[in-house]
XYZ file of C-alpha atoms in Angstrom:
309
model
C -17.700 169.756 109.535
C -14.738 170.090 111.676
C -15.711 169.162 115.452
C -15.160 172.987 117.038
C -17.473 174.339 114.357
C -19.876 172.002 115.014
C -19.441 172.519 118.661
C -19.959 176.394 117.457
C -22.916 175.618 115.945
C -24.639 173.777 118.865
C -23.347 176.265 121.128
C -25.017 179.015 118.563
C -28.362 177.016 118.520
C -28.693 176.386 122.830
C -28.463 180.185 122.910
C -31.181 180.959 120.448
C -33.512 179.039 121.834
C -32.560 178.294 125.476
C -31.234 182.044 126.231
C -33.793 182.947 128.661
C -33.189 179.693 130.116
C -29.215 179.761 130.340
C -30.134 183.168 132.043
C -32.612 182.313 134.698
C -30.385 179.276 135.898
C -27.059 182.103 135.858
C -28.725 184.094 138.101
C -30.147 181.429 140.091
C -26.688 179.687 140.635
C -25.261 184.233 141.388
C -28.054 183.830 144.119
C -27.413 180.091 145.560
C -23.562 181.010 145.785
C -24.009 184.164 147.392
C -26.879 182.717 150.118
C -23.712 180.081 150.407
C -20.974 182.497 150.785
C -20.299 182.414 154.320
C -20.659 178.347 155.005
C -17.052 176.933 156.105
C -17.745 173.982 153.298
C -18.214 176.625 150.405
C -15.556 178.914 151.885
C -13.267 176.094 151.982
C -13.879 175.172 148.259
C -13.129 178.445 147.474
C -10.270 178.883 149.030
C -8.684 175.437 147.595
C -10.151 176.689 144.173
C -8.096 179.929 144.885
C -4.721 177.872 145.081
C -5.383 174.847 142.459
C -6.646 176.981 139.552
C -3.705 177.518 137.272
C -3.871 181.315 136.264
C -5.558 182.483 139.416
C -2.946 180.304 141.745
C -0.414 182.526 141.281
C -1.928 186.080 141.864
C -3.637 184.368 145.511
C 0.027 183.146 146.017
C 1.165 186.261 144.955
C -1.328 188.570 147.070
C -0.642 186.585 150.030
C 3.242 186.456 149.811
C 3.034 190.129 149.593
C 0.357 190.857 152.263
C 2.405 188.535 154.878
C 5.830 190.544 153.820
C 4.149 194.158 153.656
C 2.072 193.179 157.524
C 4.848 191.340 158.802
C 7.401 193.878 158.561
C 5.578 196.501 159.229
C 4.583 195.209 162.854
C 8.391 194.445 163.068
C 9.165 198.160 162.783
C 6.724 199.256 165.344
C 8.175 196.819 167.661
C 5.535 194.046 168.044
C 7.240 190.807 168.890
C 7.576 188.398 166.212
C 4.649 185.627 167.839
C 2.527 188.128 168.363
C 3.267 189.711 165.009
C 2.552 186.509 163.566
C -0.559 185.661 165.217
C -1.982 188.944 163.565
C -0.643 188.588 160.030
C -2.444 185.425 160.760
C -5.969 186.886 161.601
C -5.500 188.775 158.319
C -5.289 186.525 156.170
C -8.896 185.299 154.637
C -8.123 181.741 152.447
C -8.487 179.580 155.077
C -5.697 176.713 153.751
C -2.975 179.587 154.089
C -4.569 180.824 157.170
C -3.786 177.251 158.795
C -0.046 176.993 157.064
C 0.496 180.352 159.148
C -0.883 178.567 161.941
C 1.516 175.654 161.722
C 4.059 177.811 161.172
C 3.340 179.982 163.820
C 3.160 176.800 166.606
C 6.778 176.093 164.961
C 7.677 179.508 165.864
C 6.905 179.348 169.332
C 8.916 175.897 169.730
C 11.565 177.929 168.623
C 12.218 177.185 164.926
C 13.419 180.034 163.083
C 10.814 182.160 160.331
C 12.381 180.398 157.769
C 12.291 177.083 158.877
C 8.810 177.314 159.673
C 7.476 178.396 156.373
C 9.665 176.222 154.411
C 7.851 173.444 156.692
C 4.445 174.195 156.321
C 5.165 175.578 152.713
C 3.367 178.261 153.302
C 5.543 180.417 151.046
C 7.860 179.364 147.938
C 11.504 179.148 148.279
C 12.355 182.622 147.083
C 10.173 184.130 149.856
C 11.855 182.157 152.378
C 15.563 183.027 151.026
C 14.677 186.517 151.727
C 13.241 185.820 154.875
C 16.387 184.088 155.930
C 18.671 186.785 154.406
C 16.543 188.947 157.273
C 17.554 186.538 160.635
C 20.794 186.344 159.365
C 21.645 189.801 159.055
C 19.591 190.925 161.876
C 17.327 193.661 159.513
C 14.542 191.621 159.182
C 12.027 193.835 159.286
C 13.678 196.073 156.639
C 14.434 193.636 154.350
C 10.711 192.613 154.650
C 9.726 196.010 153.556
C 11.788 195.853 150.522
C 10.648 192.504 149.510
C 7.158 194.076 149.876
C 8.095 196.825 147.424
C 9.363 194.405 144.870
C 6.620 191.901 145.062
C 3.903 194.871 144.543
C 5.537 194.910 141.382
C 5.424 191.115 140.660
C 2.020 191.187 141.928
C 0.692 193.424 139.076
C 2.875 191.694 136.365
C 1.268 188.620 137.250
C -2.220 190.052 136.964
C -1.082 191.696 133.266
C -0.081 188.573 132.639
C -3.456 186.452 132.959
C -5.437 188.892 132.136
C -3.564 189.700 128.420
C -5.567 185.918 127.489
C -8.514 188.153 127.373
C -7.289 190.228 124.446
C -7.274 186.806 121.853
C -10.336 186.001 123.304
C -12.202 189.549 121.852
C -9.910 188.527 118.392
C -11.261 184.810 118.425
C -14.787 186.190 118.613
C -14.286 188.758 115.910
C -12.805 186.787 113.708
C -15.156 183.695 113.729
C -18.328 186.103 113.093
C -19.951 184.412 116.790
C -23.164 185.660 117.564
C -24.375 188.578 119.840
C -25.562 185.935 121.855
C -22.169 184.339 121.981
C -20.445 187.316 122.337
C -22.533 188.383 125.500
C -21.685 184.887 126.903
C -18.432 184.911 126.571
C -17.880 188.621 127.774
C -19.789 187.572 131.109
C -16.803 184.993 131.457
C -14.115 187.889 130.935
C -16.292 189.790 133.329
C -16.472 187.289 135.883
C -12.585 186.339 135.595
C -11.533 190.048 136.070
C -14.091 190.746 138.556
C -12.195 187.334 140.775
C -8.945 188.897 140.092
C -10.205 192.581 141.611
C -11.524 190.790 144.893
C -8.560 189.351 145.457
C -6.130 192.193 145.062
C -8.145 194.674 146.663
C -7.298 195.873 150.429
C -3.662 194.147 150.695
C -2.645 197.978 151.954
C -5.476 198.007 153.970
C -5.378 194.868 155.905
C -1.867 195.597 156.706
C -1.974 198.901 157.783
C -5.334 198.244 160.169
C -3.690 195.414 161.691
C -0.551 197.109 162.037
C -2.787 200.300 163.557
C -4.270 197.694 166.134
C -1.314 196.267 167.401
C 0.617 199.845 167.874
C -2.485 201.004 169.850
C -2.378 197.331 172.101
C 0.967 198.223 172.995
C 0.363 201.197 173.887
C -1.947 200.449 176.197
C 0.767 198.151 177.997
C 3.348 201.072 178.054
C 0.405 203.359 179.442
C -0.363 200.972 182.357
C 3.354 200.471 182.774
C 3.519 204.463 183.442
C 0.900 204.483 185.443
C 2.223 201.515 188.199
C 5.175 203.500 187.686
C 3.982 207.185 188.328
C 0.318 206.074 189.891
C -1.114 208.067 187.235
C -1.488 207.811 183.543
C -0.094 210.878 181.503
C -2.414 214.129 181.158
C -4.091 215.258 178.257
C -1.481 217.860 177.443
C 1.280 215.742 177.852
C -0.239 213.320 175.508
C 1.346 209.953 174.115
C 4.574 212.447 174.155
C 4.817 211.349 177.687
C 5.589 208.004 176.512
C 8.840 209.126 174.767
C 10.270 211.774 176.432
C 10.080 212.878 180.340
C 7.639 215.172 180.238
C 7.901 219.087 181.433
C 4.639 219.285 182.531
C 3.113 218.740 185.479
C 2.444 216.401 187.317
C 6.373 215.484 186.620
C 6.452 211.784 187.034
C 9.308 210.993 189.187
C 10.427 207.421 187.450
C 10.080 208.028 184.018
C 11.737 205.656 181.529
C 10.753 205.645 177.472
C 8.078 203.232 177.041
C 7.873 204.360 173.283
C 9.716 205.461 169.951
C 8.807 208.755 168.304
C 7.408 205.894 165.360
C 5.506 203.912 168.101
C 2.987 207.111 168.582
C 2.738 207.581 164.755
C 0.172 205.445 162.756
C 0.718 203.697 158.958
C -0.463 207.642 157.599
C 2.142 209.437 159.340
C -0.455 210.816 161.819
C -0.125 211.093 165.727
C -2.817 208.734 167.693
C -4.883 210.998 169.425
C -4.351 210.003 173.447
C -7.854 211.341 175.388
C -7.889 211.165 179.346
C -10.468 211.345 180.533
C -12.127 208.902 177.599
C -15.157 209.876 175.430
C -15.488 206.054 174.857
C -13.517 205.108 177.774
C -15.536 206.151 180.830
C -13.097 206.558 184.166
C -10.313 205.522 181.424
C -8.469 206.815 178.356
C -8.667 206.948 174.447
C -6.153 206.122 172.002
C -7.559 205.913 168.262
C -5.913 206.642 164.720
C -7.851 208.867 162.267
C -7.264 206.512 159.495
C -6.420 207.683 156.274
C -8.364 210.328 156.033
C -7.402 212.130 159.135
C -11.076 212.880 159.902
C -12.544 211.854 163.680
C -15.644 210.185 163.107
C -14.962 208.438 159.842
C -15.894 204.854 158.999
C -12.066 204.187 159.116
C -11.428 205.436 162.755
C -9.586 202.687 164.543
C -9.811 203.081 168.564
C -9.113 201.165 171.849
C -12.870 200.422 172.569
């Protein structure tokens, strides 16, 4: 017989009498790799399996190229300095080969190289990302054209997942159409199951991550513009006059007598369009203040409450 079918057939025969078997040492090697999870030497050979593996190279490259844009301009807008904007896109990021491109680059950054120069050194992104990255310095609107680039690459981003996962489809019709076994069948759906669940993990939370880090950083520096009102006014601003204080002289006394804007109207807003609640005195902050976002759900006392304690 032709070699597939007898590969077929063997393949047919292990499962019939070895299923129980095949199973225990599946769930054995589910258990071993998830007790292993968390070691730097399996987390490293995931990551580089992440970036090698044709298929599911291009949606990490594509998830990161569109987390660093979507983060990256995002801190830009609310004003965070590029290096420090960098260092936490940089924090971020999980696959730990990337991570330490973004830390190259980021060194390069500091010596003065431009954004471009340094990812096209450490080729951390391809050479369309860093066109559009160098469209930005050149034009002076980089953090706007990173926002559009983040738009566009959401897009490319689920293409490229379409696009991997349409192999499953003549998968099923292989199956079907060579009568395999239920055996078989259950096998090779486990595969399809364990490729699509891969592809989920890594998509999932790209908003997220950006707009918690991007939360983070607002709140940091607003903290510096706080203590900058206070040496300025020898008080920080009142309850009532709130994080308002920050961008326009306040009405309200106590009047502070050298006022200058420490913030935009944006810089007070968090990714969900809500105002950061300002508390003096703290709750969390004895003999201090309070600045948290509600998170998404605009609820205090949520899992996704993001505060300055």
């Amino acid at each position: 017989p032709p070699f597939m079918i007898k590969v077929s057939l063997a393949l047919s025969d292990l499962l019939k009498n070895y299923w129980w078997a095949l199973g225990l040492a599946l769930g054995c090697t589910i258990m071993l790799l998830f007790a292993l999870r968390k070691t730097p030497g399996f987390q490293s050979g995931w990551h580089r399996f992440l970036i090698k593996m044709p298929g599911i190279r291009d949606i990490t490259r594509a998830r990161f190229e569109l987390q660093f844009f979507e983060t990256l301009g995002s801190l830009l807008r609310g004003g965070v300095p590029l290096l420090h904007a960098l260092e936490l896109v940089r924090r971020a990021v999980t696959n730990l080969h990337l991570k330490h491109s973004l830390t190259q680059a980021e060194a390069l950054v500091q010596e003065g190289a431009s954004l471009s120069h340094a990812m096209k050194k450490t080729h951390a992104l391809d050479s369309q990302a860093i066109d559009v990255i160098r469209i930005g310095e050149d034009t002076g609107h980089l953090a706007e054209v990173l926002g559009k680039a983040a738009t566009r690459m959401d897009t490319q981003l689920t293409r490229t997942i379409e696009r991997v996962t349409a192999l499953i489809q003549p998968c099923l019709l292989l199956i079907s159409k060579n009568g395999f076994t239920l055996l078989e069948m259950m096998v090779v759906l486990l595969i399809i199951a364990l490729i699509l669940g891969t592809v989920a993990f890594m998509v999932q939370g790209i908003q997220g991550d950006a707009e918690h880090v991007t939360t983070g950083a607002k709140i940091k520096s607003l903290e510096v513009a706080l203590t900058s009102y206070k040496i300025s006014n020898l008080t920080y601003p009142t309850q009532e006059q709130g994080l308002d204080a920050l961008v326009s002289r306040p009405t309200a006394d106590p009047k502070p007598k050298r006022w200058t804007q420490l913030a935009k109207p944006e810089g007070i807003l968090d990714p969900w369009g809500h105002k950061l609640v300002y508390r003096n005195p703290g709750k969390h902050n004895a003999g201090g203040y309070d600045v948290l976002s509600l998170g998404a759900d605009g609820l205090e006392n949520t899992d996704d409450d993001i505060g300055n304690w």
